[in-house]
Amino acid sequence: MNFLNELNDSQKVAAAHMYGAAMVIAGAGSGKTRVLTYRIAHMMENGIDPFNILALTFTNKAAKEMTERIGNIAGMHEAKNITMGTFHSVFSKILRFNADRIGFPTNFTIYDTQDSKSLIKDIIKGFNLDDKTYKPSQVFGRISTAKNNLISPEDYAQNSEILLEDKQTRRPELSRIYTSYMNRCQRSGAMDFDDLLYYTNVLLRDFPDVLHYYQHKFKYILVDEYQDTNYAQYLIIKKLAAAYENICVVGDDAQSIYSFRGANIENILNFKKDYPEFSLFKLEQNYRSTKNIVEAANSVIKNNKDQIQKNVWTENQTGEKIEVIRTLTDNEEGRSVSAKIYDKQKATGSYNDFAILYRTNRQSRSFEESLRKLNIPYKVYGGLSFYQRKEIKDLLAYFRLSANPNDEEALKRVINYPRRALGKTSIEKLIIAANNYGTSIWEIISNFHKYPVDINKGTQTRIGDFVTMIKSFQAEINEKDAFTLAERIAKSSGIMNELVSEKNKGPEEVERFQNIEELLGGIQEFVNSSEDEGVKTLADFMMDVALLTDADQDNPEEKNHVSLMTIHSSKGLEYPNVFLVGLEENLFPSQMSLQSRSDLEEERRLFYVAITRAMTTCTISYAVSRFLWGQPISCEPSRFLDEIDPQYVSFNNVKQPMSRTSFGKSFEGGRSGGLNKSLGGSPVGNLRSLKEVKRTQSNGPNQTADIKVGYNVQHERFGKGKVTNMEGQGPDQKATIFFPHHGSKTVLLRFANLEVIDQG
């Protein structure tokens, strides 16, 4: 047990616990992965068979890292006997082993979101429904929610409350679409990601012998990020743990931010109800961030009512205060943040030390533009991943067909790629025939003599050649290693020739060819890196690829660049310098979150997560105005800024907008017990009072309403200028101003922050 001495006292107690139910509440940066790793190693050292351990994570990357760490402590040979991985990867293997029980082939395909939406779009079209009312993405979300709550198509169709809801949203056919979607998936031998959990629950519910087997195989269950589990995951865990109740969950209720994906914070808050005699351990020492960052985050999250009380602290240095930057526009926000990164990078020498975090993906534009102008390398995470690129999906579709020819989405994707002179009408006739005969498209095209279709002989012959080719790949799927067969498919399908012929057209075509080469190189590495006995087949590789999470595909440290991502994408990551941008009401917290306390508390947890990504410095910015749908809108600072204890904040160019008395108690002392000042010496008050920022002086001709054509004015950014035109009334009043160094600019007076120099 010597290795446990490497832990602090709280970590050591949690890691040494082996039996019964336990919950480890791990504050941000408190070393929870380390505790999980050492706990498993400790269990193995004390005679617990690794074959009896199930450890569930939320990324394959995390599972791999934990296996390696355990291997370094307890030996890699034994560490590999632990069943460790994501919920989806672990349960997809259980489903493949028991696929016949639930009416699926063992080689079932796993549909990604794009595949699912494509199938739903096809169903909507087949039902002659309006795809503007029945938007595929929204329909998919509705079906996903139903599955995560274990509502079958039959249950859905009989639930009057659900049906009324659909009727009120003018989508009464959702039930029929859901039923058709499930039937089409089963006919294609395919499951989507939600199905991997849905059908695992069905398997454990309907087959007591299967449940009994896995309850006694997995005598010890450990779950990471328990606050992110949904109802389907919760139920699987509860069923598997029922026999022995040796269950350890690790998480932080303060970092529960995925309710939009179905995550249920009640799972962690109510753990004590499921296991009344549980042991509770708290990891409260933060090893990641400075004291100022830790305390600032604490001062925010304490405003949530629904939480497990803990006191996160650190022995790290005090560090810099959180800097808050006020900018006039979102474009200026982009320039300001980029300039700070440019200056700070001179000291660190690495752009990898910087991250820009935002609430929504659309906010990245102004930062991308500004970073490019300063020649600062950056990468936007959460965009189109490697495996979502067209040429990659095309080749993967051939791989999928070779393993499972009934895969309808894969077949539709490549039956006419590269071109085989098959018209759109012919393909639609095949889809209709498959629906009419209640079978797969593959069954139709493999047996035209059994299923008459109104397609001419020439087309049938070309389709027959395609079938023969796929069958030849299929014959080798379990015989040849993944790389050998993948290379043959890439060449024999015509994809390589197609891309080679396009290479001279331009850089995008060259990149497509290089992407295929990269994919084949990855498959070769997959084959070479395997230590398992036997051939690593293309089917094995496809299962690996299908279960990749966003975090597995992106490596923020791969090159020297600034990382741009949503706060949701940043969970689990850390950076020395974090820029948290767009802290405005209705943006963060989002407008959609202001309807209920629970939604607002989740937004606050998201803000907490954002702050605690920072190790050394955290800079927060907001804009006074932002363009939305081509129009400037007035913005007010986020309520969350006001919730940070002022003693941990410094304000850069945040001007006192109102009279001294308007700050009330905050100005007289506030929570810090004294007068705080920004870098410029202006008082730090209650940021909510910045709601209406006055940008003109209150005396004489400086008032906005008094500005007239001919006046000479001073603008914060453009300098001195002359008013040449006025238009509009009240809050919509605009002025056209000529600035000698910038030309004519038209500005909204309520945003312009103009100072009248003289009347010209």
PDB file of C-alpha atoms in Angstrom, residues 161-340:
ATOM      1  CA  GLU A 161     -49.384  13.764 -22.177  1.00  0.00           C
ATOM      2  CA  ILE A 162     -46.609  13.314 -24.750  1.00  0.00           C
ATOM      3  CA  LEU A 163     -49.066  13.154 -27.628  1.00  0.00           C
ATOM      4  CA  LEU A 164     -50.777  16.345 -26.439  1.00  0.00           C
ATOM      5  CA  GLU A 165     -47.391  18.068 -26.283  1.00  0.00           C
ATOM      6  CA  ASP A 166     -46.650  17.019 -29.873  1.00  0.00           C
ATOM      7  CA  LYS A 167     -50.064  18.237 -30.987  1.00  0.00           C
ATOM      8  CA  GLN A 168     -49.501  21.617 -29.348  1.00  0.00           C
ATOM      9  CA  THR A 169     -46.201  21.994 -31.209  1.00  0.00           C
ATOM     10  CA  ARG A 170     -48.023  21.070 -34.449  1.00  0.00           C
ATOM     11  CA  ARG A 171     -46.066  17.823 -34.823  1.00  0.00           C
ATOM     12  CA  PRO A 172     -48.680  15.116 -34.182  1.00  0.00           C
ATOM     13  CA  GLU A 173     -46.833  12.618 -36.403  1.00  0.00           C
ATOM     14  CA  LEU A 174     -43.769  12.382 -34.161  1.00  0.00           C
ATOM     15  CA  SER A 175     -44.958   9.087 -32.716  1.00  0.00           C
ATOM     16  CA  ARG A 176     -45.269   7.548 -36.183  1.00  0.00           C
ATOM     17  CA  ILE A 177     -41.816   8.857 -37.153  1.00  0.00           C
ATOM     18  CA  TYR A 178     -40.285   7.407 -33.959  1.00  0.00           C
ATOM     19  CA  THR A 179     -41.841   3.984 -34.655  1.00  0.00           C
ATOM     20  CA  SER A 180     -40.670   4.008 -38.277  1.00  0.00           C
ATOM     21  CA  TYR A 181     -37.178   5.157 -37.255  1.00  0.00           C
ATOM     22  CA  MET A 182     -36.754   2.295 -34.796  1.00  0.00           C
ATOM     23  CA  ASN A 183     -38.064  -0.239 -37.343  1.00  0.00           C
ATOM     24  CA  ARG A 184     -35.796   1.060 -40.106  1.00  0.00           C
ATOM     25  CA  CYS A 185     -32.761   0.971 -37.805  1.00  0.00           C
ATOM     26  CA  GLN A 186     -33.491  -2.614 -36.806  1.00  0.00           C
ATOM     27  CA  ARG A 187     -34.045  -3.605 -40.429  1.00  0.00           C
ATOM     28  CA  SER A 188     -30.670  -2.070 -41.301  1.00  0.00           C
ATOM     29  CA  GLY A 189     -28.969  -3.827 -38.394  1.00  0.00           C
ATOM     30  CA  ALA A 190     -28.067  -0.447 -36.922  1.00  0.00           C
ATOM     31  CA  MET A 191     -28.173   1.293 -33.549  1.00  0.00           C
ATOM     32  CA  ASP A 192     -27.607   4.943 -32.763  1.00  0.00           C
ATOM     33  CA  PHE A 193     -25.716   6.073 -29.656  1.00  0.00           C
ATOM     34  CA  ASP A 194     -28.876   6.295 -27.566  1.00  0.00           C
ATOM     35  CA  ASP A 195     -29.787   2.740 -28.565  1.00  0.00           C
ATOM     36  CA  LEU A 196     -26.601   1.419 -26.965  1.00  0.00           C
ATOM     37  CA  LEU A 197     -28.023   2.423 -23.571  1.00  0.00           C
ATOM     38  CA  TYR A 198     -31.679   1.838 -24.433  1.00  0.00           C
ATOM     39  CA  TYR A 199     -31.131  -1.746 -25.604  1.00  0.00           C
ATOM     40  CA  THR A 200     -28.766  -2.514 -22.710  1.00  0.00           C
ATOM     41  CA  ASN A 201     -31.649  -1.676 -20.387  1.00  0.00           C
ATOM     42  CA  VAL A 202     -33.974  -3.849 -22.485  1.00  0.00           C
ATOM     43  CA  LEU A 203     -31.444  -6.698 -22.324  1.00  0.00           C
ATOM     44  CA  LEU A 204     -31.042  -6.490 -18.540  1.00  0.00           C
ATOM     45  CA  ARG A 205     -34.803  -6.082 -18.038  1.00  0.00           C
ATOM     46  CA  ASP A 206     -36.035  -8.894 -20.286  1.00  0.00           C
ATOM     47  CA  PHE A 207     -33.337 -11.516 -19.743  1.00  0.00           C
ATOM     48  CA  PRO A 208     -32.770 -12.247 -16.028  1.00  0.00           C
ATOM     49  CA  ASP A 209     -29.971 -14.724 -16.832  1.00  0.00           C
ATOM     50  CA  VAL A 210     -28.004 -11.966 -18.607  1.00  0.00           C
ATOM     51  CA  LEU A 211     -28.528  -9.592 -15.661  1.00  0.00           C
ATOM     52  CA  HIS A 212     -27.449 -12.297 -13.211  1.00  0.00           C
ATOM     53  CA  TYR A 213     -24.308 -13.030 -15.221  1.00  0.00           C
ATOM     54  CA  TYR A 214     -23.132  -9.404 -15.340  1.00  0.00           C
ATOM     55  CA  GLN A 215     -24.090  -8.680 -11.726  1.00  0.00           C
ATOM     56  CA  HIS A 216     -21.741 -11.465 -10.654  1.00  0.00           C
ATOM     57  CA  LYS A 217     -19.065 -10.596 -13.170  1.00  0.00           C
ATOM     58  CA  PHE A 218     -18.956  -6.930 -12.173  1.00  0.00           C
ATOM     59  CA  LYS A 219     -18.828  -7.216  -8.389  1.00  0.00           C
ATOM     60  CA  TYR A 220     -17.063  -3.853  -8.098  1.00  0.00           C
ATOM     61  CA  ILE A 221     -18.341  -0.872 -10.085  1.00  0.00           C
ATOM     62  CA  LEU A 222     -16.715   2.551 -10.359  1.00  0.00           C
ATOM     63  CA  VAL A 223     -18.283   5.461 -12.233  1.00  0.00           C
ATOM     64  CA  ASP A 224     -16.465   8.669 -13.159  1.00  0.00           C
ATOM     65  CA  GLU A 225     -18.320  11.987 -13.745  1.00  0.00           C
ATOM     66  CA  TYR A 226     -21.445  10.583 -12.113  1.00  0.00           C
ATOM     67  CA  GLN A 227     -23.137  13.997 -12.232  1.00  0.00           C
ATOM     68  CA  ASP A 228     -23.250  13.667 -16.040  1.00  0.00           C
ATOM     69  CA  THR A 229     -25.216  10.402 -16.126  1.00  0.00           C
ATOM     70  CA  ASN A 230     -28.720  10.292 -17.567  1.00  0.00           C
ATOM     71  CA  TYR A 231     -31.660   8.153 -16.501  1.00  0.00           C
ATOM     72  CA  ALA A 232     -30.757   5.237 -18.810  1.00  0.00           C
ATOM     73  CA  GLN A 233     -27.171   5.148 -17.474  1.00  0.00           C
ATOM     74  CA  TYR A 234     -28.364   5.491 -13.899  1.00  0.00           C
ATOM     75  CA  LEU A 235     -30.704   2.515 -14.263  1.00  0.00           C
ATOM     76  CA  ILE A 236     -28.020   0.289 -15.822  1.00  0.00           C
ATOM     77  CA  ILE A 237     -25.623   1.063 -12.965  1.00  0.00           C
ATOM     78  CA  LYS A 238     -28.295   0.489 -10.331  1.00  0.00           C
ATOM     79  CA  LYS A 239     -29.275  -2.887 -11.814  1.00  0.00           C
ATOM     80  CA  LEU A 240     -25.692  -4.118 -12.138  1.00  0.00           C
ATOM     81  CA  ALA A 241     -24.765  -3.009  -8.606  1.00  0.00           C
ATOM     82  CA  ALA A 242     -27.878  -4.496  -6.972  1.00  0.00           C
ATOM     83  CA  ALA A 243     -26.298  -7.863  -6.080  1.00  0.00           C
ATOM     84  CA  TYR A 244     -23.228  -6.632  -4.150  1.00  0.00           C
ATOM     85  CA  GLU A 245     -23.643  -2.835  -3.860  1.00  0.00           C
ATOM     86  CA  ASN A 246     -19.896  -2.372  -4.159  1.00  0.00           C
ATOM     87  CA  ILE A 247     -20.337   0.844  -6.089  1.00  0.00           C
ATOM     88  CA  CYS A 248     -18.159   3.934  -6.042  1.00  0.00           C
ATOM     89  CA  VAL A 249     -19.266   7.053  -7.905  1.00  0.00           C
ATOM     90  CA  VAL A 250     -17.010  10.052  -8.391  1.00  0.00           C
ATOM     91  CA  GLY A 251     -18.164  13.484  -9.450  1.00  0.00           C
ATOM     92  CA  ASP A 252     -18.902  17.083  -8.635  1.00  0.00           C
ATOM     93  CA  ASP A 253     -22.448  18.378  -8.554  1.00  0.00           C
ATOM     94  CA  ALA A 254     -21.015  21.868  -9.139  1.00  0.00           C
ATOM     95  CA  GLN A 255     -19.854  20.718 -12.581  1.00  0.00           C
ATOM     96  CA  SER A 256     -23.129  19.193 -13.788  1.00  0.00           C
ATOM     97  CA  ILE A 257     -23.654  21.031 -17.103  1.00  0.00           C
ATOM     98  CA  TYR A 258     -25.132  18.535 -19.547  1.00  0.00           C
ATOM     99  CA  SER A 259     -28.868  18.506 -18.869  1.00  0.00           C
ATOM    100  CA  PHE A 260     -29.452  19.315 -22.547  1.00  0.00           C
ATOM    101  CA  ARG A 261     -27.999  15.871 -23.280  1.00  0.00           C
ATOM    102  CA  GLY A 262     -30.237  14.253 -20.699  1.00  0.00           C
ATOM    103  CA  ALA A 263     -27.820  14.356 -17.750  1.00  0.00           C
ATOM    104  CA  ASN A 264     -29.694  14.397 -14.456  1.00  0.00           C
ATOM    105  CA  ILE A 265     -28.051  16.120 -11.493  1.00  0.00           C
ATOM    106  CA  GLU A 266     -30.532  14.314  -9.203  1.00  0.00           C
ATOM    107  CA  ASN A 267     -28.536  11.108  -9.760  1.00  0.00           C
ATOM    108  CA  ILE A 268     -25.670  12.448  -7.658  1.00  0.00           C
ATOM    109  CA  LEU A 269     -27.801  14.532  -5.274  1.00  0.00           C
ATOM    110  CA  ASN A 270     -29.982  11.489  -4.459  1.00  0.00           C
ATOM    111  CA  PHE A 271     -27.229   8.863  -4.236  1.00  0.00           C
ATOM    112  CA  LYS A 272     -27.757   8.692  -0.471  1.00  0.00           C
ATOM    113  CA  LYS A 273     -31.417   7.697  -1.026  1.00  0.00           C
ATOM    114  CA  ASP A 274     -30.410   4.724  -3.189  1.00  0.00           C
ATOM    115  CA  TYR A 275     -27.656   3.669  -0.775  1.00  0.00           C
ATOM    116  CA  PRO A 276     -28.547   4.961   2.731  1.00  0.00           C
ATOM    117  CA  GLU A 277     -25.441   3.423   4.328  1.00  0.00           C
ATOM    118  CA  PHE A 278     -23.038   4.911   1.802  1.00  0.00           C
ATOM    119  CA  SER A 279     -19.669   6.418   2.696  1.00  0.00           C
ATOM    120  CA  LEU A 280     -19.044  10.021   1.649  1.00  0.00           C
ATOM    121  CA  PHE A 281     -15.589  11.356   0.794  1.00  0.00           C
ATOM    122  CA  LYS A 282     -14.781  14.914  -0.197  1.00  0.00           C
ATOM    123  CA  LEU A 283     -11.758  16.015  -2.189  1.00  0.00           C
ATOM    124  CA  GLU A 284     -11.533  19.725  -1.543  1.00  0.00           C
ATOM    125  CA  GLN A 285      -7.912  20.660  -2.171  1.00  0.00           C
ATOM    126  CA  ASN A 286      -7.454  22.204  -5.610  1.00  0.00           C
ATOM    127  CA  TYR A 287      -4.060  21.574  -7.224  1.00  0.00           C
ATOM    128  CA  ARG A 288      -4.811  23.379 -10.490  1.00  0.00           C
ATOM    129  CA  SER A 289      -5.554  27.032  -9.858  1.00  0.00           C
ATOM    130  CA  THR A 290      -4.345  30.029  -7.877  1.00  0.00           C
ATOM    131  CA  LYS A 291      -6.094  31.084  -4.668  1.00  0.00           C
ATOM    132  CA  ASN A 292      -7.787  34.029  -6.339  1.00  0.00           C
ATOM    133  CA  ILE A 293      -9.299  31.808  -9.039  1.00  0.00           C
ATOM    134  CA  VAL A 294     -10.435  29.140  -6.567  1.00  0.00           C
ATOM    135  CA  GLU A 295     -12.025  31.668  -4.201  1.00  0.00           C
ATOM    136  CA  ALA A 296     -13.671  33.591  -7.034  1.00  0.00           C
ATOM    137  CA  ALA A 297     -15.247  30.360  -8.309  1.00  0.00           C
ATOM    138  CA  ASN A 298     -16.380  29.478  -4.775  1.00  0.00           C
ATOM    139  CA  SER A 299     -18.037  32.867  -4.355  1.00  0.00           C
ATOM    140  CA  VAL A 300     -20.077  32.246  -7.507  1.00  0.00           C
ATOM    141  CA  ILE A 301     -21.208  28.667  -6.926  1.00  0.00           C
ATOM    142  CA  LYS A 302     -22.336  29.339  -3.359  1.00  0.00           C
ATOM    143  CA  ASN A 303     -25.360  31.099  -4.891  1.00  0.00           C
ATOM    144  CA  ASN A 304     -26.786  27.733  -5.997  1.00  0.00           C
ATOM    145  CA  LYS A 305     -29.337  26.213  -3.622  1.00  0.00           C
ATOM    146  CA  ASP A 306     -29.233  22.630  -4.938  1.00  0.00           C
ATOM    147  CA  GLN A 307     -25.744  21.411  -4.109  1.00  0.00           C
ATOM    148  CA  ILE A 308     -23.640  19.217  -1.885  1.00  0.00           C
ATOM    149  CA  GLN A 309     -21.764  21.511   0.475  1.00  0.00           C
ATOM    150  CA  LYS A 310     -17.986  21.516   0.221  1.00  0.00           C
ATOM    151  CA  ASN A 311     -15.146  23.941   0.769  1.00  0.00           C
ATOM    152  CA  VAL A 312     -12.693  23.906  -2.125  1.00  0.00           C
ATOM    153  CA  TRP A 313      -9.323  25.409  -1.166  1.00  0.00           C
ATOM    154  CA  THR A 314      -5.738  25.492  -2.389  1.00  0.00           C
ATOM    155  CA  GLU A 315      -2.206  25.934  -1.117  1.00  0.00           C
ATOM    156  CA  ASN A 316      -1.149  27.417  -4.472  1.00  0.00           C
ATOM    157  CA  GLN A 317       0.067  30.989  -4.727  1.00  0.00           C
ATOM    158  CA  THR A 318      -2.422  33.852  -4.468  1.00  0.00           C
ATOM    159  CA  GLY A 319      -1.984  34.821  -8.108  1.00  0.00           C
ATOM    160  CA  GLU A 320      -3.467  37.676 -10.091  1.00  0.00           C
ATOM    161  CA  LYS A 321      -6.998  38.890  -9.648  1.00  0.00           C
ATOM    162  CA  ILE A 322      -9.548  38.002 -12.308  1.00  0.00           C
ATOM    163  CA  GLU A 323      -9.472  40.841 -14.813  1.00  0.00           C
ATOM    164  CA  VAL A 324     -12.771  42.080 -16.242  1.00  0.00           C
ATOM    165  CA  ILE A 325     -12.661  43.930 -19.566  1.00  0.00           C
ATOM    166  CA  ARG A 326     -15.501  46.068 -20.894  1.00  0.00           C
ATOM    167  CA  THR A 327     -15.546  46.695 -24.651  1.00  0.00           C
ATOM    168  CA  LEU A 328     -17.885  48.732 -26.812  1.00  0.00           C
ATOM    169  CA  THR A 329     -18.627  46.006 -29.382  1.00  0.00           C
ATOM    170  CA  ASP A 330     -18.096  42.305 -29.963  1.00  0.00           C
ATOM    171  CA  ASN A 331     -15.487  43.120 -32.631  1.00  0.00           C
ATOM    172  CA  GLU A 332     -13.585  45.257 -30.158  1.00  0.00           C
ATOM    173  CA  GLU A 333     -13.824  42.385 -27.683  1.00  0.00           C
ATOM    174  CA  GLY A 334     -12.113  40.147 -30.243  1.00  0.00           C
ATOM    175  CA  ARG A 335      -9.337  42.690 -30.831  1.00  0.00           C
ATOM    176  CA  SER A 336      -8.800  43.311 -27.124  1.00  0.00           C
ATOM    177  CA  VAL A 337      -8.513  39.627 -26.204  1.00  0.00           C
ATOM    178  CA  SER A 338      -6.246  38.864 -29.177  1.00  0.00           C
ATOM    179  CA  ALA A 339      -3.946  41.757 -28.305  1.00  0.00           C
ATOM    180  CA  LYS A 340      -3.636  40.528 -24.721  1.00  0.00           C
TER     181      LYS A 340
END
